[in-house]
Amino acid sequence: MCGIVGYVGPQTPGPRPLEVVMGGLARLEYRGYDSAGVALVTPQGLVSAKRAGKLGVLAADLEAAPLPPATAAIGHTRWATHGAPTDSNAHPHLSEDGTVAVIHNGIIENFIQLRAELAADGVAFSSDTDTETVAHLLARAYDGDLTTAMRTVAKRLQGTFTLLAVHADAPDTVVGTRHDSPLVVGLGEGENFLGSDVAAFIAHTREAVELGQDQVVTLTPDGVEVVDFDGNPVAPKRYTVDWDASAAEKGGFASFMDKEIHDQPHAVADTLLGRTDAAGHLVLDEIRVDETVLRQIDKIIVIACGTAAYAGQVAKYAIEHWCRIPVEVELAHEFRYRDPVVNAKTLVVAVSQSGETMDTLMAVRHAREQGATVLAIVNTHGSTIPRESDAVLYTHAGPEVAVASTKAFLAQITAAYLLGLYLAQLRGTKFPDEIAEILDDLREIPAKVQQVLDEAGPVREAAVEMKDVPSVLFLGRHVGYPVAMEGALKLKEIAYLHAEGFAAGELKHGPIALIEDGQPVFVIVPSPRGRDSLHSKVVSNIQEIRARGARPLVIAEEGDTDVLPFADRVFFVPKTASLLAPLVAVVPLQIFACALAAAKGLDVDQPRNLAKSVTVE
Ligand code: F6R
């Protein structure tokens, strides 16, 4: 939520600060897109421009009325929390005397008291935001040193915040701080960068520095200094980003979502890469938890939100089957508030693409306070959740830009499967040859996903044909159940369509009443080679809904002729081991949602009301 960029470079004023910041905002726009703004440090003092609407509105303004050359800049794309998305509520916010400009991601919870205090002192506010209080506080605390002023103000703030500030008298400085919100540093030569994530500066450098909780960073053209809120120096952790700018481009696709759906064979293959030793044993180097602790685990709780939680639900079936450990999957925002039974024998697995989801982060902290071991499955290096967990297993999906998660979902399931197999190896619940066989099956998934992508024409056609339907239902069973819910979520979020996923077995306990003439229902059919009679039960479900007028859209394994007589359409996917089937079965549903939203003329990558990374609770 909210994209933040900062830049400081050569002290001869020029166009680069604005160019870097606008370029960074374009890459971060997925984080929030209801307004955008920039502030530049120029020889004439601070200048700023901000506009409601997407970044393009601001860019057009800047083209019509160019800003003067500068030496440093900050920029922001907003996802509104306090105050409507208007020009005046857009960031940056300036102090009354125009000497300080501030941008903010998060929520300042004590802003009402701070605002009242400032108003009593005669400050006239020009916005409804919580952020503006910080600009006024910084101007008051400033005594020739912006870093000290930031430390002083940060200590007074409650809530969550990443803040960047520039001062008219400090043309070579950008100061940033973070508390429960993301901020990373990019290291250049004679110039340095700040961003909500590395996408902000990946076009300029892949060298980055992680910032920890409650730290203040001072950026100058040749230096990066980090201190804690008390001014004690901190040695920051440096890392190299393992993808480059082209990974965050559309690459000829109509939308990032479409591109990321097509990235999936790579996302799975890269997540599997380098996980076995010469003897074929799984070696998950990143999991630095003592093996004795992992052997003693008697319960696993997966915590996550949205799509990541559905990945957890898929993984539950496999991990329980392979490891014989009970696995609970819980929405992170519910977990913390229900007094969960967690102890030193609990392994909590936090799944998150961004590594910044506030609900998941809070649940991680709660779990650790209760003595659990926390392992994070995360896609974004340098993010907060892995830093606050005991161990991390990175997915290697590359940057996910579209708001609707696709390739991260497949990578999360893959990583969770690796974890399950690793625990099975460690605890001896599967023989080595059984594990090797499942790993071989996993290695075949990228080619199978590619086959689904190559044969997706009919799915797209169905989506275009159905662009005006009022509702789509999804049925699945066993691992197909979370796939059904994920299919429904994709349609809700990008096509604004009523969509619901159900466990097929639940149908006759209520949802069947929704079926009427012409109702499209996706049915994810388990493999006929799979578990007991699941296949025939789901085929019966298709008949039941068809008898009541539904249009069954069936996802079935190739060669499954049993479904043909009852389906309105069948989308065949390659034969896949039952537990791995979600990795291929979900792909047509992603393509369907993407194509249907595009056919409706909607912005597939930036759906209304949403933001990519949910950094407020
Ligand atoms: C859905 C979607 C969201 C995220 C959820 C968790 O397409 O993108 O439901 O999956 O907000 O986000 P992360 O994985 O970043 O924690």
XYZ file of C-alpha atoms and ligand atoms in Angstrom:
633
model
C 0.000 0.000 0.000
C 1.423 3.342 -1.061
C 4.597 3.316 -3.134
C 7.531 5.356 -1.921
C 10.654 6.459 -3.817
C 13.572 8.640 -2.758
C 16.650 9.751 -4.677
C 19.747 11.843 -4.057
C 22.473 12.374 -6.663
C 25.048 14.793 -8.048
C 24.920 18.236 -6.533
C 24.709 19.993 -9.877
C 20.944 20.413 -10.241
C 19.509 18.434 -13.131
C 16.468 16.497 -14.398
C 17.621 13.084 -13.049
C 16.020 13.229 -9.577
C 12.561 13.707 -11.087
C 13.186 11.120 -13.814
C 14.350 8.502 -11.302
C 11.456 9.141 -8.966
C 8.787 9.094 -11.703
C 10.329 5.906 -13.151
C 10.297 4.316 -9.699
C 6.695 5.356 -9.101
C 5.679 3.782 -12.410
C 7.140 0.473 -11.181
C 5.509 0.851 -7.777
C 2.118 2.020 -8.978
C 0.706 -1.441 -8.268
C 1.029 -0.624 -4.566
C -1.566 2.146 -4.701
C -2.941 4.277 -7.462
C -5.480 6.804 -6.256
C -3.124 9.791 -6.374
C 0.561 10.572 -6.872
C 3.025 13.318 -6.083
C 6.666 14.383 -5.987
C 8.801 16.936 -4.144
C 12.186 18.131 -5.417
C 15.030 19.892 -3.618
C 16.107 22.714 -5.959
C 18.291 25.822 -5.563
C 14.999 27.754 -5.333
C 13.859 25.629 -2.373
C 11.357 22.755 -2.343
C 8.960 22.411 -5.240
C 6.197 19.864 -5.344
C 3.442 18.607 -7.631
C 0.655 16.185 -6.777
C -2.579 15.034 -8.356
C -5.505 12.747 -7.654
C -5.792 9.853 -10.109
C -3.269 7.498 -11.573
C 0.353 8.414 -12.140
C -0.398 9.360 -15.758
C -2.399 12.391 -14.563
C 0.617 13.725 -12.663
C 2.951 12.876 -15.548
C 0.783 14.907 -17.963
C 0.855 17.873 -15.556
C 4.641 17.685 -15.297
C 4.942 17.617 -19.044
C 2.749 20.700 -19.378
C 4.462 22.569 -16.537
C 7.997 21.168 -16.034
C 9.610 21.417 -12.599
C 13.071 23.019 -12.184
C 16.348 20.997 -12.009
C 17.011 19.349 -8.647
C 19.554 17.426 -6.598
C 17.214 15.207 -4.568
C 13.608 14.056 -4.811
C 10.898 12.009 -3.143
C 7.760 10.575 -4.753
C 4.611 8.737 -3.700
C 1.673 6.778 -5.081
C -1.194 6.595 -2.624
C -3.730 4.056 -1.401
C -5.994 6.256 0.715
C -6.456 5.589 4.420
C -7.117 8.999 6.016
C -8.836 11.429 3.687
C -10.389 10.948 0.259
C -8.167 10.564 -2.818
C -8.043 14.280 -3.704
C -5.249 16.605 -4.880
C -4.854 18.097 -1.413
C -4.690 14.727 0.353
C -2.105 13.395 -2.112
C 1.485 13.211 -0.828
C 3.992 14.881 -0.403
C 2.798 17.066 2.452
C 4.733 20.221 3.188
C 5.276 22.133 6.414
C 3.598 25.549 6.586
C 6.840 27.346 5.754
C 7.460 25.009 2.811
C 10.867 23.868 4.093
C 10.023 20.207 4.770
C 8.282 17.698 2.469
C 7.151 14.272 3.693
C 5.731 11.110 2.143
C 4.272 8.257 4.173
C 3.103 4.672 3.925
C 1.093 3.353 6.878
C -1.245 4.806 9.462
C -0.316 7.173 12.264
C -2.746 6.098 14.940
C -2.206 9.010 17.339
C -2.589 11.628 14.632
C -5.757 13.082 16.165
C -3.875 14.047 19.355
C -0.879 15.293 17.351
C -3.108 17.296 15.047
C -4.971 18.839 17.988
C -1.669 19.768 19.616
C -0.393 21.402 16.416
C -3.710 23.160 15.760
C -3.647 24.575 19.314
C -0.224 25.901 18.444
C -1.649 27.760 15.441
C -0.884 25.332 12.603
C -3.388 25.547 9.745
C -3.788 22.168 8.040
C -4.226 21.889 4.309
C -5.280 18.217 4.116
C -7.294 15.582 5.999
C -4.365 13.203 6.252
C -2.528 11.765 9.229
C 0.730 12.366 7.305
C 0.565 16.151 7.292
C 1.130 16.209 11.063
C 4.589 14.720 10.447
C 5.586 17.551 8.086
C 4.702 20.139 10.733
C 6.364 18.174 13.538
C 9.555 17.776 11.495
C 9.717 21.496 10.678
C 9.413 22.248 14.383
C 11.997 19.668 15.432
C 14.487 20.705 12.730
C 17.571 22.383 14.104
C 19.932 22.062 11.140
C 19.908 18.225 11.110
C 17.052 16.365 9.406
C 18.144 12.957 10.786
C 17.873 14.127 14.386
C 14.539 15.763 13.648
C 13.285 12.491 12.133
C 14.418 10.484 15.182
C 12.680 12.917 17.510
C 9.434 12.816 15.557
C 9.476 9.044 14.932
C 9.559 8.433 18.691
C 6.334 10.391 19.057
C 4.421 8.434 16.436
C 2.180 5.448 17.100
C 0.959 3.116 14.377
C 2.798 2.006 11.280
C 4.960 4.141 9.087
C 7.569 4.420 6.444
C 8.443 8.105 6.116
C 10.758 9.910 3.742
C 11.592 13.581 4.136
C 13.631 16.252 2.398
C 14.511 19.738 3.636
C 15.038 22.854 1.528
C 18.350 23.524 3.326
C 19.732 20.001 2.716
C 20.061 19.589 -1.065
C 22.231 16.476 -0.647
C 20.065 14.542 1.795
C 16.989 12.322 1.921
C 16.072 10.886 5.320
C 13.859 7.840 5.802
C 12.541 5.776 8.677
C 10.390 2.710 9.146
C 8.246 1.145 11.818
C 6.231 -1.900 10.670
C 6.211 -0.709 7.057
C 8.682 -1.535 4.286
C 11.694 0.499 3.120
C 14.828 -0.607 1.266
C 17.935 1.259 0.135
C 19.469 1.010 -3.343
C 23.191 1.665 -3.638
C 24.399 3.576 -6.700
C 27.623 5.323 -7.641
C 27.492 8.966 -6.668
C 23.767 8.515 -6.134
C 21.548 6.500 -3.813
C 17.948 5.392 -3.743
C 15.128 4.509 -1.367
C 12.007 2.528 -2.193
C 9.096 0.621 -0.695
C 10.601 -2.302 -2.546
C 13.486 -2.856 -4.909
C 11.277 -2.381 -7.988
C 11.572 1.354 -7.239
C 15.247 1.417 -8.228
C 15.930 -1.877 -10.027
C 16.421 0.030 -13.309
C 19.496 1.669 -11.726
C 21.042 -0.799 -9.291
C 20.683 -4.344 -7.973
C 22.749 -3.629 -4.850
C 20.431 -3.137 -1.904
C 20.450 -2.689 1.855
C 17.800 -4.008 4.239
C 16.535 -1.648 6.881
C 15.392 -3.056 10.181
C 12.547 -2.047 12.439
C 12.791 1.407 14.046
C 15.789 2.598 12.098
C 16.503 5.955 10.474
C 18.514 6.098 7.257
C 20.301 9.178 5.954
C 21.026 9.092 2.249
C 23.589 11.362 0.603
C 25.109 10.970 -2.902
C 28.077 9.017 -1.496
C 26.807 7.603 1.756
C 24.140 5.612 3.562
C 24.083 5.933 7.342
C 21.692 3.995 9.518
C 20.930 4.658 13.181
C 18.240 3.490 15.577
C 15.693 5.879 17.073
C 18.208 6.721 19.852
C 20.940 7.617 17.374
C 23.074 4.469 17.867
C 24.755 3.418 14.609
C 23.477 0.227 13.001
C 25.438 -1.940 10.535
C 22.896 -2.561 7.774
C 22.669 -5.844 5.850
C 23.615 -5.650 2.160
C 22.307 -7.979 -0.550
C 22.163 -8.291 -4.323
C 18.744 -8.507 -5.964
C 18.537 -11.694 -8.040
C 16.358 -10.315 -10.841
C 16.739 -7.367 -13.163
C 14.556 -4.611 -14.571
C 13.306 -6.698 -17.511
C 11.606 -9.074 -15.035
C 9.345 -6.199 -14.005
C 8.357 -5.250 -17.579
C 5.252 -6.469 -19.425
C 7.394 -8.127 -22.109
C 4.837 -7.755 -24.897
C 1.823 -9.009 -22.899
C -1.317 -6.884 -22.631
C -1.117 -6.830 -18.834
C 1.278 -7.763 -16.052
C -1.226 -10.370 -14.917
C -1.179 -12.038 -18.323
C 2.612 -11.911 -18.338
C 2.852 -13.328 -14.838
C 0.463 -16.177 -15.690
C 2.874 -17.006 -18.515
C 5.874 -16.713 -16.153
C 4.545 -19.651 -14.131
C 6.598 -22.461 -15.649
C 9.697 -20.466 -14.672
C 8.341 -19.565 -11.248
C 7.889 -23.255 -10.396
C 11.154 -24.379 -12.005
C 13.181 -21.642 -10.275
C 11.602 -22.420 -6.903
C 12.651 -26.064 -7.331
C 16.153 -25.244 -8.499
C 19.157 -26.338 -6.427
C 17.186 -28.037 -3.668
C 18.848 -31.478 -3.774
C 22.391 -32.735 -3.164
C 24.361 -35.145 -5.370
C 22.621 -38.112 -3.700
C 19.187 -36.636 -4.481
C 18.397 -35.690 -0.858
C 16.533 -32.477 -0.241
C 18.756 -29.769 1.226
C 16.861 -26.649 2.145
C 19.854 -24.526 3.138
C 17.762 -21.506 4.026
C 15.974 -23.422 6.798
C 18.326 -22.765 9.632
C 16.097 -24.301 12.317
C 17.752 -27.007 14.376
C 16.782 -30.428 13.010
C 15.907 -31.655 16.515
C 13.333 -28.873 16.779
C 11.812 -29.877 13.443
C 11.709 -33.545 14.513
C 9.776 -32.619 17.651
C 7.145 -30.488 15.927
C 3.677 -31.887 16.693
C 1.566 -29.344 14.828
C 1.923 -26.995 11.879
C -0.146 -23.842 11.538
C -0.041 -22.054 8.203
C -0.870 -18.353 8.492
C -1.487 -16.208 5.442
C -4.092 -14.051 3.705
C -5.975 -14.262 0.420
C -4.304 -16.255 -2.302
C -1.380 -17.135 -0.041
C -3.853 -18.719 2.403
C -5.315 -20.816 -0.431
C -1.775 -21.972 -1.237
C -1.533 -22.986 2.425
C -4.806 -24.906 2.167
C -3.505 -26.843 -0.820
C -0.274 -27.602 1.037
C -2.167 -28.878 4.089
C -3.405 -31.932 2.175
C 0.100 -32.836 1.034
C 1.987 -32.117 4.267
C -0.457 -34.108 6.390
C -0.298 -37.009 3.948
C 3.496 -37.037 3.679
C 4.454 -36.129 7.255
C 1.519 -37.292 9.370
C 1.611 -33.989 11.274
C -1.684 -32.131 11.779
C -1.747 -28.938 9.726
C -4.124 -26.053 10.408
C -4.493 -23.202 7.958
C -5.643 -19.926 9.392
C -6.199 -16.454 8.009
C -3.479 -14.379 9.649
C -5.881 -11.666 10.844
C -8.038 -14.246 12.646
C -5.135 -16.174 14.148
C -3.877 -13.425 16.408
C -7.218 -12.581 17.924
C -8.485 -16.030 18.838
C -5.973 -17.118 21.456
C -4.504 -19.958 19.356
C -2.987 -22.980 21.065
C 0.662 -22.584 20.135
C 3.796 -23.736 21.907
C 7.426 -24.657 21.352
C 6.361 -27.768 19.436
C 4.352 -25.752 16.922
C 5.812 -24.849 13.564
C 4.084 -21.757 12.206
C 4.501 -21.326 8.460
C 3.856 -17.762 7.302
C 3.171 -17.568 3.566
C 3.426 -14.201 1.835
C 4.392 -12.990 -1.623
C 5.299 -9.484 -0.491
C 6.721 -10.409 2.914
C 5.074 -7.219 4.143
C 1.407 -8.089 4.708
C 0.696 -6.477 8.053
C -1.876 -9.076 9.168
C 0.639 -11.856 8.528
C 3.488 -9.957 10.155
C 1.441 -9.383 13.318
C 0.523 -13.075 13.404
C 4.223 -13.983 13.046
C 5.073 -11.813 16.028
C 2.237 -13.287 18.068
C 3.324 -16.847 17.239
C 6.924 -16.147 18.243
C 5.804 -14.558 21.499
C 3.973 -17.830 22.259
C 7.206 -19.784 21.711
C 6.466 -21.228 18.258
C 9.125 -21.632 15.594
C 8.200 -19.491 12.605
C 9.223 -20.346 9.075
C 8.380 -17.871 6.319
C 7.649 -18.786 2.711
C 8.192 -15.448 0.992
C 8.919 -14.132 -2.499
C 10.427 -10.721 -1.757
C 13.992 -10.530 -0.469
C 14.706 -7.799 2.046
C 11.104 -7.783 3.285
C 10.021 -7.737 6.918
C 8.375 -11.145 7.484
C 11.506 -13.233 6.750
C 13.578 -10.878 8.862
C 11.289 -11.455 11.819
C 10.964 -15.229 11.344
C 13.248 -18.010 12.572
C 13.783 -19.310 9.057
C 12.805 -18.568 5.503
C 12.209 -20.547 2.355
C 12.214 -18.155 -0.585
C 10.000 -18.717 -3.581
C 11.732 -17.638 -6.781
C 8.767 -16.308 -8.721
C 10.473 -13.015 -9.572
C 8.692 -9.707 -9.036
C 4.894 -9.941 -9.071
C 3.476 -6.621 -10.232
C -0.188 -7.329 -11.037
C -2.369 -6.879 -7.979
C -3.974 -10.283 -8.529
C -1.508 -12.926 -7.438
C -0.849 -15.761 -9.905
C 2.737 -16.941 -10.219
C 3.338 -16.405 -6.509
C 0.496 -18.883 -5.817
C 2.173 -21.638 -7.808
C 5.566 -20.835 -6.302
C 4.108 -20.855 -2.767
C 2.536 -24.275 -3.268
C 5.826 -25.545 -4.706
C 7.844 -24.207 -1.760
C 5.350 -25.567 0.774
C 5.616 -28.971 -0.933
C 9.406 -28.814 -0.646
C 8.985 -28.080 3.040
C 6.585 -31.022 3.438
C 8.973 -33.385 1.670
C 11.897 -32.073 3.715
C 10.009 -32.764 6.951
C 9.043 -36.217 5.649
C 12.725 -36.911 4.894
C 13.817 -35.650 8.306
C 11.168 -37.528 10.241
C 11.309 -40.652 8.097
C 7.602 -40.660 7.213
C 8.403 -41.280 3.539
C 11.095 -43.483 2.045
C 13.822 -41.686 0.086
C 12.656 -43.256 -3.177
C 9.093 -42.050 -2.550
C 10.380 -38.522 -1.983
C 12.519 -38.745 -5.111
C 9.466 -39.830 -7.107
C 7.402 -36.869 -5.908
C 10.310 -34.522 -6.670
C 10.440 -35.962 -10.181
C 6.712 -35.315 -10.555
C 7.238 -31.748 -9.328
C 9.994 -31.215 -11.880
C 7.500 -32.118 -14.620
C 5.074 -29.401 -13.526
C 6.668 -26.501 -15.478
C 6.210 -28.362 -18.788
C 2.625 -29.256 -17.847
C 1.805 -25.651 -16.959
C 3.321 -24.624 -20.294
C 1.027 -27.100 -22.049
C -2.010 -25.562 -20.314
C -0.831 -22.099 -21.408
C -0.314 -23.272 -24.976
C -3.790 -24.779 -25.146
C -5.639 -21.924 -23.432
C -7.438 -20.523 -26.499
C -10.821 -22.119 -25.636
C -10.618 -20.786 -22.053
C -10.168 -17.250 -23.389
C -13.037 -17.706 -25.825
C -15.327 -18.871 -23.005
C -14.324 -15.840 -20.916
C -15.155 -13.389 -23.698
C -18.458 -15.113 -24.325
C -19.361 -14.911 -20.630
C -18.259 -11.367 -19.964
C -21.784 -10.260 -19.058
C -22.822 -13.104 -16.762
C -23.792 -11.848 -13.287
C -22.194 -14.663 -11.323
C -19.856 -17.642 -11.615
C -19.604 -20.475 -9.087
C -16.661 -22.838 -8.545
C -16.750 -26.344 -7.109
C -13.816 -28.463 -6.036
C -13.054 -31.284 -3.698
C -9.937 -32.297 -1.749
C -7.052 -30.187 -3.194
C -9.524 -28.913 -5.790
C -11.458 -27.079 -3.067
C -8.864 -24.328 -2.438
C -8.386 -24.156 -6.210
C -12.119 -23.409 -6.534
C -11.837 -20.623 -3.973
C -8.789 -19.184 -5.695
C -10.626 -19.219 -9.043
C -13.494 -17.296 -7.448
C -11.173 -14.789 -5.769
C -9.471 -14.000 -9.092
C -12.829 -13.212 -10.720
C -14.027 -11.076 -7.800
C -10.945 -8.964 -7.589
C -10.269 -8.178 -11.216
C -13.656 -8.629 -12.938
C -15.828 -7.313 -10.048
C -18.075 -10.287 -10.568
C -19.969 -12.233 -7.957
C -18.034 -15.470 -7.660
C -17.936 -18.122 -4.958
C -15.966 -21.278 -4.452
C -17.466 -24.263 -2.626
C -16.388 -27.687 -1.526
C -18.304 -29.889 -3.956
C -19.452 -32.128 -1.110
C -21.086 -29.130 0.528
C -23.282 -28.475 -2.499
C -26.363 -30.245 -1.252
C -26.020 -28.652 2.197
C -27.079 -25.285 0.806
C -25.273 -23.820 -2.199
C -27.230 -25.942 -4.691
C -30.119 -23.529 -4.103
C -28.118 -20.942 -6.055
C -28.264 -23.019 -9.211
C -30.709 -21.740 -11.793
C -30.982 -21.791 -15.554
C -27.763 -20.821 -17.268
C -25.658 -20.412 -14.079
C -22.003 -20.999 -15.057
C -20.264 -23.359 -12.630
C -16.607 -24.307 -12.918
C -16.033 -27.815 -11.596
C -12.507 -28.982 -10.823
C -12.647 -32.744 -11.285
C -10.105 -34.929 -9.449
C -8.128 -37.477 -11.399
C -9.942 -40.799 -11.969
C -6.606 -42.391 -10.983
C -6.665 -40.563 -7.649
C -8.204 -41.042 -4.277
C -11.002 -43.662 -3.826
C -14.288 -42.559 -5.276
C -13.683 -38.806 -5.297
C -13.769 -38.644 -9.064
C -17.151 -40.318 -9.407
C -18.600 -38.176 -6.597
C -17.616 -34.972 -8.372
C -18.906 -36.299 -11.696
C -22.233 -36.904 -9.892
C -22.130 -33.292 -8.679
C -21.822 -32.162 -12.293
C -24.923 -34.154 -13.158
C -26.803 -32.705 -10.196
C -26.137 -29.108 -11.152
C -26.711 -29.774 -14.827
C -30.117 -31.274 -13.993
C -30.996 -27.939 -12.377
C -30.050 -25.845 -15.394
C -26.404 -24.973 -14.640
C -23.740 -24.686 -17.355
C -20.885 -26.861 -16.028
C -17.432 -25.687 -17.155
C -15.267 -28.633 -16.325
C -11.547 -28.770 -15.633
C -10.571 -32.419 -15.999
C -7.530 -34.548 -16.615
C -6.895 -35.358 -20.283
C -8.479 -38.642 -21.230
C -11.248 -38.335 -18.628
C -14.153 -39.102 -20.932
C -16.577 -39.621 -18.023
C -17.183 -35.884 -17.800
C -17.988 -35.363 -21.475
C -21.739 -36.167 -21.455
C -22.525 -33.686 -18.684
C -20.243 -30.715 -19.336
C -21.115 -27.534 -21.173
C -17.388 -27.171 -21.880
C -14.384 -29.216 -20.820
C -10.903 -27.774 -20.401
C -8.472 -30.667 -20.233
C -5.234 -30.375 -18.276
C -2.276 -32.818 -18.363
C -2.309 -35.936 -16.178
C -0.730 -35.017 -12.847
C -0.324 -36.766 -9.488
C -3.405 -35.938 -7.364
C -1.627 -33.821 -4.736
C 0.201 -31.782 -7.385
C -2.869 -31.271 -9.587
C -3.689 -27.762 -8.239
C -0.511 -26.497 -9.905
C -2.042 -27.157 -13.313
C -5.788 -26.987 -12.550
C -5.679 -23.387 -11.341
C -4.080 -22.051 -14.517
C -7.229 -22.096 -16.723
C -9.089 -20.284 -13.913
C -6.451 -17.534 -13.800
C -6.616 -17.201 -17.590
C -10.421 -17.114 -17.499
C -10.478 -14.265 -14.945
C -7.809 -12.288 -16.770
C -9.513 -12.645 -20.158
C -12.982 -11.900 -18.787
C -11.811 -8.718 -17.019
C -9.979 -7.599 -20.159
C -13.092 -8.289 -22.251
C -15.058 -6.052 -19.880
C -12.518 -3.307 -20.550
C -11.287 -3.283 -16.938
C -7.788 -2.453 -15.730
C -6.611 -5.994 -15.068
C -3.449 -5.000 -13.202
C -4.867 -2.288 -10.981
C -8.360 -3.298 -9.880
C -10.425 -0.797 -7.962
C -10.017 -0.432 -4.183
C -7.130 -2.890 -3.985
C -3.395 -2.514 -3.498
C -0.703 -5.103 -4.042
C 0.894 -5.110 -0.671
C -1.473 -4.735 2.284
C 0.710 -2.983 4.826
C -2.089 -1.801 7.113
C -4.197 -4.020 9.372
C -5.122 -12.033 -4.420
C -4.059 -11.383 -3.706
C -4.176 -11.232 -2.238
C -2.855 -11.608 -1.570
C -2.920 -11.320 -0.063
C -1.628 -11.716 0.639
O -4.865 -12.103 -5.785
O -3.093 -10.966 -4.291
O -5.227 -11.980 -1.730
O -2.599 -12.963 -1.822
O -3.144 -9.950 0.139
O -0.534 -11.026 0.122
P 0.948 -11.520 0.402
O 1.117 -12.830 -0.280
O 1.831 -10.451 -0.173
O 1.083 -11.634 1.893
